mmCIF file of C-alpha atoms in Angstrom:
data_model
loop_
_atom_site.group_PDB
_atom_site.id
_atom_site.type_symbol
_atom_site.label_atom_id
_atom_site.label_comp_id
_atom_site.label_asym_id
_atom_site.label_seq_id
_atom_site.Cartn_x
_atom_site.Cartn_y
_atom_site.Cartn_z
ATOM 1 C CA UNK A 1 131.714 155.020 182.145
ATOM 2 C CA UNK A 2 135.178 154.894 180.561
ATOM 3 C CA UNK A 3 134.305 157.875 178.382
ATOM 4 C CA UNK A 4 133.067 159.857 181.389
ATOM 5 C CA UNK A 5 136.241 159.106 183.301
ATOM 6 C CA UNK A 6 138.337 160.522 180.480
ATOM 7 C CA UNK A 7 136.339 163.730 180.086
ATOM 8 C CA UNK A 8 136.163 164.395 183.824
ATOM 9 C CA UNK A 9 139.950 164.431 184.038
ATOM 10 C CA UNK A 10 140.385 167.475 181.827
ATOM 11 C CA UNK A 11 142.736 170.089 183.252
ATOM 12 C CA UNK A 12 140.166 172.714 184.186
ATOM 13 C CA UNK A 13 137.406 170.291 184.794
ATOM 14 C CA UNK A 14 134.228 171.372 183.124
ATOM 15 C CA UNK A 15 133.886 167.687 182.341
ATOM 16 C CA UNK A 16 131.404 166.442 179.790
ATOM 17 C CA UNK A 17 128.732 168.900 181.003
ATOM 18 C CA UNK A 18 126.175 166.101 180.795
ATOM 19 C CA UNK A 19 122.737 166.900 182.175
ATOM 20 C CA UNK A 20 122.816 164.207 184.865
ATOM 21 C CA UNK A 21 125.051 161.974 186.895
ATOM 22 C CA UNK A 22 124.710 158.184 186.991
ATOM 23 C CA UNK A 23 123.331 156.480 190.075
ATOM 24 C CA UNK A 24 126.509 154.440 190.380
ATOM 25 C CA UNK A 25 130.144 155.319 189.648
ATOM 26 C CA UNK A 26 132.976 152.791 189.634
ATOM 27 C CA UNK A 27 136.721 153.295 189.733
ATOM 28 C CA UNK A 28 138.296 149.860 189.660
ATOM 29 C CA UNK A 29 137.012 148.033 192.732
ATOM 30 C CA UNK A 30 135.735 151.219 194.342
ATOM 31 C CA UNK A 31 132.048 152.011 193.997
ATOM 32 C CA UNK A 32 129.964 155.031 194.978
ATOM 33 C CA UNK A 33 126.183 154.786 194.731
ATOM 34 C CA UNK A 34 124.513 158.171 194.396
ATOM 35 C CA UNK A 35 121.102 158.504 195.997
ATOM 36 C CA UNK A 36 118.099 160.853 195.983
ATOM 37 C CA UNK A 37 119.323 162.674 192.883
ATOM 38 C CA UNK A 38 115.978 164.443 192.378
ATOM 39 C CA UNK A 39 115.783 165.730 195.950
ATOM 40 C CA UNK A 40 115.399 169.554 196.016
ATOM 41 C CA UNK A 41 118.434 171.158 197.662
ATOM 42 C CA UNK A 42 117.564 174.728 196.620
ATOM 43 C CA UNK A 43 113.787 174.485 196.041
ATOM 44 C CA UNK A 44 113.304 178.095 194.944
ATOM 45 C CA UNK A 45 115.986 177.748 192.273
ATOM 46 C CA UNK A 46 114.927 174.184 191.382
ATOM 47 C CA UNK A 47 118.434 172.931 192.064
ATOM 48 C CA UNK A 48 118.543 169.283 193.073
ATOM 49 C CA UNK A 49 121.085 167.101 194.796
ATOM 50 C CA UNK A 50 121.837 165.638 191.364
ATOM 51 C CA UNK A 51 122.646 169.135 190.068
ATOM 52 C CA UNK A 52 125.071 169.652 192.955
ATOM 53 C CA UNK A 53 126.751 166.315 192.257
ATOM 54 C CA UNK A 54 127.011 167.157 188.570
ATOM 55 C CA UNK A 55 128.723 170.459 189.390
ATOM 56 C CA UNK A 56 131.277 168.795 191.652
ATOM 57 C CA UNK A 57 131.913 166.093 189.060
ATOM 58 C CA UNK A 58 132.569 168.765 186.435
ATOM 59 C CA UNK A 59 134.683 170.998 188.671
ATOM 60 C CA UNK A 60 136.645 168.135 190.286
ATOM 61 C CA UNK A 61 139.894 168.616 188.323
ATOM 62 C CA UNK A 62 139.978 172.283 189.370
ATOM 63 C CA UNK A 63 139.016 171.911 193.039
ATOM 64 C CA UNK A 64 140.956 168.744 193.894
ATOM 65 C CA UNK A 65 144.459 170.293 193.807
ATOM 66 C CA UNK A 66 143.270 172.825 196.397
ATOM 67 C CA UNK A 67 141.756 170.314 198.842
ATOM 68 C CA UNK A 68 143.992 167.285 198.238
ATOM 69 C CA UNK A 69 145.893 165.934 201.278
ATOM 70 C CA UNK A 70 144.130 168.329 203.654
ATOM 71 C CA UNK A 71 141.911 167.285 206.571
ATOM 72 C CA UNK A 72 138.320 167.715 205.396
ATOM 73 C CA UNK A 73 135.489 168.771 207.712
ATOM 74 C CA UNK A 74 132.148 167.151 206.958
ATOM 75 C CA UNK A 75 129.192 169.496 207.455
ATOM 76 C CA UNK A 76 126.151 167.673 206.170
ATOM 77 C CA UNK A 77 122.935 169.212 204.841
ATOM 78 C CA UNK A 78 120.818 166.135 204.071
ATOM 79 C CA UNK A 79 117.669 168.265 203.685
ATOM 80 C CA UNK A 80 119.189 170.915 201.454
ATOM 81 C CA UNK A 81 120.734 174.301 202.151
ATOM 82 C CA UNK A 82 117.902 175.492 204.409
ATOM 83 C CA UNK A 83 117.796 172.279 206.422
ATOM 84 C CA UNK A 84 119.489 171.811 209.756
ATOM 85 C CA UNK A 85 123.154 170.863 209.202
ATOM 86 C CA UNK A 86 125.318 168.744 211.454
ATOM 87 C CA UNK A 87 129.009 167.922 211.676
ATOM 88 C CA UNK A 88 130.645 164.529 211.403
ATOM 89 C CA UNK A 89 134.307 164.904 212.259
ATOM 90 C CA UNK A 90 135.175 161.263 212.914
ATOM 91 C CA UNK A 91 134.726 158.876 209.972
ATOM 92 C CA UNK A 92 135.908 155.767 211.794
ATOM 93 C CA UNK A 93 133.513 152.961 210.797
ATOM 94 C CA UNK A 94 131.603 155.425 208.587
ATOM 95 C CA UNK A 95 133.546 156.184 205.435
ATOM 96 C CA UNK A 96 134.309 153.320 203.022
ATOM 97 C CA UNK A 97 137.453 151.327 203.729
ATOM 98 C CA UNK A 98 139.137 152.777 200.626
ATOM 99 C CA UNK A 99 138.666 156.355 201.821
ATOM 100 C CA UNK A 100 141.899 158.138 202.804
ATOM 101 C CA UNK A 101 141.933 159.540 206.336
ATOM 102 C CA UNK A 102 144.316 161.082 208.851
ATOM 103 C CA UNK A 103 144.453 160.652 212.619
ATOM 104 C CA UNK A 104 144.226 163.877 214.627
ATOM 105 C CA UNK A 105 143.901 164.662 218.309
ATOM 106 C CA UNK A 106 140.949 166.820 219.390
ATOM 107 C CA UNK A 107 139.306 168.023 222.589
ATOM 108 C CA UNK A 108 135.763 166.909 223.305
ATOM 109 C CA UNK A 109 133.111 169.600 223.775
ATOM 110 C CA UNK A 110 131.412 167.830 226.657
ATOM 111 C CA UNK A 111 132.447 168.634 230.231
ATOM 112 C CA UNK A 112 134.813 167.554 231.547
ATOM 113 C CA UNK A 113 136.787 168.046 228.357
ATOM 114 C CA UNK A 114 138.946 165.150 227.288
ATOM 115 C CA UNK A 115 141.444 164.698 224.495
ATOM 116 C CA UNK A 116 140.630 161.955 222.043
ATOM 117 C CA UNK A 117 141.895 160.677 218.708
ATOM 118 C CA UNK A 118 139.657 160.661 215.661
ATOM 119 C CA UNK A 119 139.982 159.786 211.973
ATOM 120 C CA UNK A 120 139.375 162.784 209.717
ATOM 121 C CA UNK A 121 138.605 162.250 206.008
ATOM 122 C CA UNK A 122 140.932 163.393 203.222
ATOM 123 C CA UNK A 123 139.394 164.014 199.797
ATOM 124 C CA UNK A 124 141.988 163.228 197.147
ATOM 125 C CA UNK A 125 140.102 162.211 194.010
ATOM 126 C CA UNK A 126 136.818 162.576 192.174
ATOM 127 C CA UNK A 127 135.253 159.452 193.652
ATOM 128 C CA UNK A 128 135.986 160.573 197.220
ATOM 129 C CA UNK A 129 134.603 164.031 196.416
ATOM 130 C CA UNK A 130 131.360 162.628 195.019
ATOM 131 C CA UNK A 131 130.977 160.265 197.986
ATOM 132 C CA UNK A 132 131.324 163.269 200.282
ATOM 133 C CA UNK A 133 128.748 165.342 198.387
ATOM 134 C CA UNK A 134 126.379 162.358 198.295
ATOM 135 C CA UNK A 135 126.363 162.318 202.117
ATOM 136 C CA UNK A 136 124.974 165.870 202.043
ATOM 137 C CA UNK A 137 128.169 167.925 202.171
ATOM 138 C CA UNK A 138 127.323 171.045 200.190
ATOM 139 C CA UNK A 139 130.610 172.728 201.138
ATOM 140 C CA UNK A 140 134.260 171.690 200.953
ATOM 141 C CA UNK A 141 135.921 172.892 204.168
ATOM 142 C CA UNK A 142 139.600 172.039 204.654
ATOM 143 C CA UNK A 143 142.522 172.880 206.912
ATOM 144 C CA UNK A 144 145.248 175.350 205.894
ATOM 145 C CA UNK A 145 147.902 172.631 206.195
ATOM 146 C CA UNK A 146 148.412 169.245 204.583
ATOM 147 C CA UNK A 147 148.500 165.901 206.329
ATOM 148 C CA UNK A 148 152.260 165.343 206.130
ATOM 149 C CA UNK A 149 152.881 168.569 208.109
ATOM 150 C CA UNK A 150 149.699 169.335 210.007
ATOM 151 C CA UNK A 151 151.394 171.964 212.156
ATOM 152 C CA UNK A 152 152.797 173.900 209.146
ATOM 153 C CA UNK A 153 150.213 175.877 207.140
ATOM 154 C CA UNK A 154 150.908 176.781 203.530
ATOM 155 C CA UNK A 155 148.765 179.920 203.486
ATOM 156 C CA UNK A 156 147.663 182.919 205.499
ATOM 157 C CA UNK A 157 143.965 183.795 205.383
ATOM 158 C CA UNK A 158 142.397 187.235 205.661
ATOM 159 C CA UNK A 159 138.669 186.659 206.159
ATOM 160 C CA UNK A 160 136.748 189.879 205.441
ATOM 161 C CA UNK A 161 133.317 189.895 207.052
ATOM 162 C CA UNK A 162 131.059 192.947 206.533
ATOM 163 C CA UNK A 163 128.904 194.210 209.377
ATOM 164 C CA UNK A 164 125.236 194.978 208.884
ATOM 165 C CA UNK A 165 125.971 198.701 208.477
ATOM 166 C CA UNK A 166 128.057 198.344 205.304
ATOM 167 C CA UNK A 167 127.651 196.800 201.887
ATOM 168 C CA UNK A 168 129.804 194.677 199.636
ATOM 169 C CA UNK A 169 131.446 197.728 198.061
ATOM 170 C CA UNK A 170 133.095 198.465 201.413
ATOM 171 C CA UNK A 171 134.220 194.841 201.662
ATOM 172 C CA UNK A 172 135.930 195.168 198.280
ATOM 173 C CA UNK A 173 137.511 198.417 199.459
ATOM 174 C CA UNK A 174 138.995 196.711 202.517
ATOM 175 C CA UNK A 175 140.242 193.823 200.367
ATOM 176 C CA UNK A 176 142.165 196.347 198.277
ATOM 177 C CA UNK A 177 143.623 197.851 201.456
ATOM 178 C CA UNK A 178 144.811 194.370 202.432
ATOM 179 C CA UNK A 179 146.367 193.957 198.993
ATOM 180 C CA UNK A 180 148.070 197.339 199.294
ATOM 181 C CA UNK A 181 149.589 196.339 202.648
ATOM 182 C CA UNK A 182 150.737 192.981 201.296
ATOM 183 C CA UNK A 183 152.216 194.599 198.183
ATOM 184 C CA UNK A 184 154.227 196.914 200.433
ATOM 185 C CA UNK A 185 155.550 193.810 202.219
ATOM 186 C CA UNK A 186 156.378 192.258 198.819
ATOM 187 C CA UNK A 187 153.918 189.386 199.266
ATOM 188 C CA UNK A 188 151.716 188.079 196.479
ATOM 189 C CA UNK A 189 148.045 187.619 197.350
ATOM 190 C CA UNK A 190 145.001 186.048 195.739
ATOM 191 C CA UNK A 191 141.367 187.144 196.272
ATOM 192 C CA UNK A 192 138.212 185.079 196.121
ATOM 193 C CA UNK A 193 134.600 185.490 197.087
ATOM 194 C CA UNK A 194 133.706 183.560 200.209
ATOM 195 C CA UNK A 195 130.586 182.364 198.435
ATOM 196 C CA UNK A 196 128.609 183.893 201.279
ATOM 197 C CA UNK A 197 128.730 187.554 202.345
ATOM 198 C CA UNK A 198 132.447 188.325 202.397
ATOM 199 C CA UNK A 199 135.786 188.032 200.675
ATOM 200 C CA UNK A 200 138.891 185.967 201.365
ATOM 201 C CA UNK A 201 142.460 187.034 200.623
ATOM 202 C CA UNK A 202 144.988 184.176 200.523
ATOM 203 C CA UNK A 203 148.741 184.569 200.931
ATOM 204 C CA UNK A 204 150.586 181.361 199.953
ATOM 205 C CA UNK A 205 153.682 180.673 202.063
ATOM 206 C CA UNK A 206 156.441 178.136 202.516
ATOM 207 C CA UNK A 207 155.660 175.331 204.936
ATOM 208 C CA UNK A 208 158.262 176.487 207.421
ATOM 209 C CA UNK A 209 156.076 178.755 209.567
ATOM 210 C CA UNK A 210 153.809 177.833 212.471
ATOM 211 C CA UNK A 211 150.162 178.710 212.904
ATOM 212 C CA UNK A 212 151.265 181.157 215.612
ATOM 213 C CA UNK A 213 153.438 182.873 213.008
ATOM 214 C CA UNK A 214 150.595 183.171 210.513
ATOM 215 C CA UNK A 215 148.127 184.404 213.100
ATOM 216 C CA UNK A 216 150.595 186.987 214.419
ATOM 217 C CA UNK A 217 151.284 188.196 210.898
ATOM 218 C CA UNK A 218 147.594 188.478 209.947
ATOM 219 C CA UNK A 219 146.828 190.218 213.246
ATOM 220 C CA UNK A 220 149.540 192.834 212.719
ATOM 221 C CA UNK A 221 148.356 193.575 209.174
ATOM 222 C CA UNK A 222 144.718 193.787 210.305
ATOM 223 C CA UNK A 223 145.531 196.133 213.182
ATOM 224 C CA UNK A 224 147.586 198.400 210.950
ATOM 225 C CA UNK A 225 144.771 198.711 208.415
ATOM 226 C CA UNK A 226 142.053 199.179 211.048
ATOM 227 C CA UNK A 227 144.192 201.788 212.764
ATOM 228 C CA UNK A 228 144.578 203.936 209.663
ATOM 229 C CA UNK A 229 141.184 203.238 208.049
ATOM 230 C CA UNK A 230 138.859 203.010 211.043
ATOM 231 C CA UNK A 231 136.023 204.453 208.969
ATOM 232 C CA UNK A 232 135.718 201.204 207.017
ATOM 233 C CA UNK A 233 137.887 198.475 208.607
ATOM 234 C CA UNK A 234 137.815 196.964 212.091
ATOM 235 C CA UNK A 235 139.235 194.186 214.225
ATOM 236 C CA UNK A 236 136.354 194.397 216.719
ATOM 237 C CA UNK A 237 134.894 190.957 217.364
ATOM 238 C CA UNK A 238 131.698 191.994 219.141
ATOM 239 C CA UNK A 239 128.922 192.316 216.591
ATOM 240 C CA UNK A 240 127.130 194.788 218.852
ATOM 241 C CA UNK A 241 130.168 197.099 218.824
ATOM 242 C CA UNK A 242 131.427 196.378 215.328
ATOM 243 C CA UNK A 243 131.187 198.928 212.541
ATOM 244 C CA UNK A 244 132.597 198.387 209.092
ATOM 245 C CA UNK A 245 134.332 195.324 207.685
ATOM 246 C CA UNK A 246 135.959 192.900 210.115
ATOM 247 C CA UNK A 247 139.442 191.735 209.118
ATOM 248 C CA UNK A 248 139.405 188.395 210.908
ATOM 249 C CA UNK A 249 142.920 187.128 211.633
ATOM 250 C CA UNK A 250 141.788 184.526 214.176
ATOM 251 C CA UNK A 251 140.987 182.042 211.431
ATOM 252 C CA UNK A 252 144.711 181.325 211.183
ATOM 253 C CA UNK A 253 144.843 178.488 213.701
ATOM 254 C CA UNK A 254 145.338 174.736 213.564
ATOM 255 C CA UNK A 255 142.031 172.944 213.098
ATOM 256 C CA UNK A 256 140.305 175.990 211.615
ATOM 257 C CA UNK A 257 138.905 175.532 208.138
ATOM 258 C CA UNK A 258 137.990 177.610 205.142
ATOM 259 C CA UNK A 259 135.561 176.987 202.316
ATOM 260 C CA UNK A 260 137.783 175.975 199.437
ATOM 261 C CA UNK A 261 137.872 177.839 196.191
ATOM 262 C CA UNK A 262 135.133 176.366 193.919
ATOM 263 C CA UNK A 263 133.127 175.224 196.962
ATOM 264 C CA UNK A 264 129.372 175.722 196.775
ATOM 265 C CA UNK A 265 127.940 177.481 199.828
ATOM 266 C CA UNK A 266 124.570 177.043 201.582
ATOM 267 C CA UNK A 267 123.297 180.387 200.317
ATOM 268 C CA UNK A 268 120.521 181.527 197.979
ATOM 269 C CA UNK A 269 121.243 180.651 194.325
ATOM 270 C CA UNK A 270 123.873 178.098 195.410
ATOM 271 C CA UNK A 271 126.678 180.632 195.116
ATOM 272 C CA UNK A 272 130.274 179.463 194.862
ATOM 273 C CA UNK A 273 133.522 180.608 196.477
ATOM 274 C CA UNK A 274 135.085 181.977 193.308
ATOM 275 C CA UNK A 275 138.674 182.992 192.463
ATOM 276 C CA UNK A 276 139.016 186.531 191.169
ATOM 277 C CA UNK A 277 141.439 188.750 189.303
ATOM 278 C CA UNK A 278 142.428 191.637 191.548
ATOM 279 C CA UNK A 279 141.050 194.044 188.934
ATOM 280 C CA UNK A 280 137.619 192.468 189.475
ATOM 281 C CA UNK A 281 137.653 193.553 193.121
ATOM 282 C CA UNK A 282 135.857 196.893 193.004
ATOM 283 C CA UNK A 283 132.602 198.592 193.989
ATOM 284 C CA UNK A 284 130.683 196.787 191.210
ATOM 285 C CA UNK A 285 131.618 193.277 192.379
ATOM 286 C CA UNK A 286 128.497 191.200 193.045
ATOM 287 C CA UNK A 287 129.211 187.788 194.630
ATOM 288 C CA UNK A 288 125.652 186.600 194.011
ATOM 289 C CA UNK A 289 126.429 186.282 190.293
ATOM 290 C CA UNK A 290 128.941 183.471 190.883
ATOM 291 C CA UNK A 291 126.667 180.469 190.585
ATOM 292 C CA UNK A 292 127.733 176.930 189.715
ATOM 293 C CA UNK A 293 127.124 177.435 186.002
ATOM 294 C CA UNK A 294 128.883 180.808 186.006
ATOM 295 C CA UNK A 295 131.939 179.336 187.683
ATOM 296 C CA UNK A 296 132.166 176.494 185.164
ATOM 297 C CA UNK A 297 131.983 179.067 182.369
ATOM 298 C CA UNK A 298 134.778 181.089 184.025
ATOM 299 C CA UNK A 299 136.917 177.967 184.192
ATOM 300 C CA UNK A 300 136.400 177.468 180.479
ATOM 301 C CA UNK A 301 137.460 181.044 179.755
ATOM 302 C CA UNK A 302 140.222 181.704 182.285
ATOM 303 C CA UNK A 303 141.343 178.398 183.747
ATOM 304 C CA UNK A 304 142.090 178.277 187.480
ATOM 305 C CA UNK A 305 142.784 181.830 188.650
ATOM 306 C CA UNK A 306 144.136 180.393 191.923
ATOM 307 C CA UNK A 307 146.684 178.171 190.259
ATOM 308 C CA UNK A 308 149.283 180.586 191.650
ATOM 309 C CA UNK A 309 148.202 179.765 195.204
ATOM 310 C CA UNK A 310 149.456 176.228 194.622
ATOM 311 C CA UNK A 311 152.740 177.305 193.018
ATOM 312 C CA UNK A 312 153.788 180.361 195.033
ATOM 313 C CA UNK A 313 155.964 179.831 198.128
ATOM 314 C CA UNK A 314 156.796 182.906 200.227
ATOM 315 C CA UNK A 315 158.612 183.541 203.507
ATOM 316 C CA UNK A 316 156.881 185.477 206.243
ATOM 317 C CA UNK A 317 160.032 186.255 208.226
ATOM 318 C CA UNK A 318 161.003 189.531 206.496
ATOM 319 C CA UNK A 319 157.387 190.769 206.572
ATOM 320 C CA UNK A 320 156.997 189.936 210.251
ATOM 321 C CA UNK A 321 160.215 191.747 211.114
ATOM 322 C CA UNK A 322 159.090 194.798 209.125
ATOM 323 C CA UNK A 323 155.716 194.870 210.889
ATOM 324 C CA UNK A 324 157.205 194.478 214.352
ATOM 325 C CA UNK A 325 160.063 196.935 213.931
#
């Protein structure tokens, strides 16, 4: 166990690449018991729950800096990716006592709606990550802000969602249009596959702006692109009316979440939300190739391509003024 702890803390986190995970992992007095390791999670691909846990153990050093100190949304798939998922937002009396959590205020869905306080989990280390995956969380969904400043996001998200009438080549084309607009505003941006059907473009910012600021900024950029490239880009929400690739700015809101970079998604082949070089975003890009094993190999070769997301701090003020002038 001591040897495994040392190897799993390597910088880019491919870990020891052992074929299995133990049924019990200890970190001091903390213990996580892993269960049902042979349970099929992707039956067609013969990927088990143990395989998923092994991936997250190996990728932990790379993913943890991106999800650390952020509210984490539990979406559990106890019967695998094709099973019926369910949310658990409140971990009061559920997560172990050692598990970090943050108190947030939410509105109930039941009528009449009422505001209540819940404890949301925060995944800050490998043991917490493996506990979360062991409960059936295939994905790692987190807020855009950290727990010390919940109202101040540190990124803007452009969520690119293709309609049924276009392919992934058009999605890559729209991503490049987003990059072109951001370059003109002198803002660095970082692309990644969503792990599902689309692409995400992240713009890291200083934690001085509100969610209203980030949503207004993303909306203005999306409208400008859709206005000049209506043949491929849209801001139309209605799926019945939508044509082309939706540039979704509405995701920039407090309480909204995004699948973290390196998160596995409940999709065929267990594809992963994968960081990209901008020169990889072209008509040949195929997100289905980014499987767990492929992503670990990329980490070995390139390191964390989204390391810049964690280090880059940009102001939105000048860009907002330029867009609104």
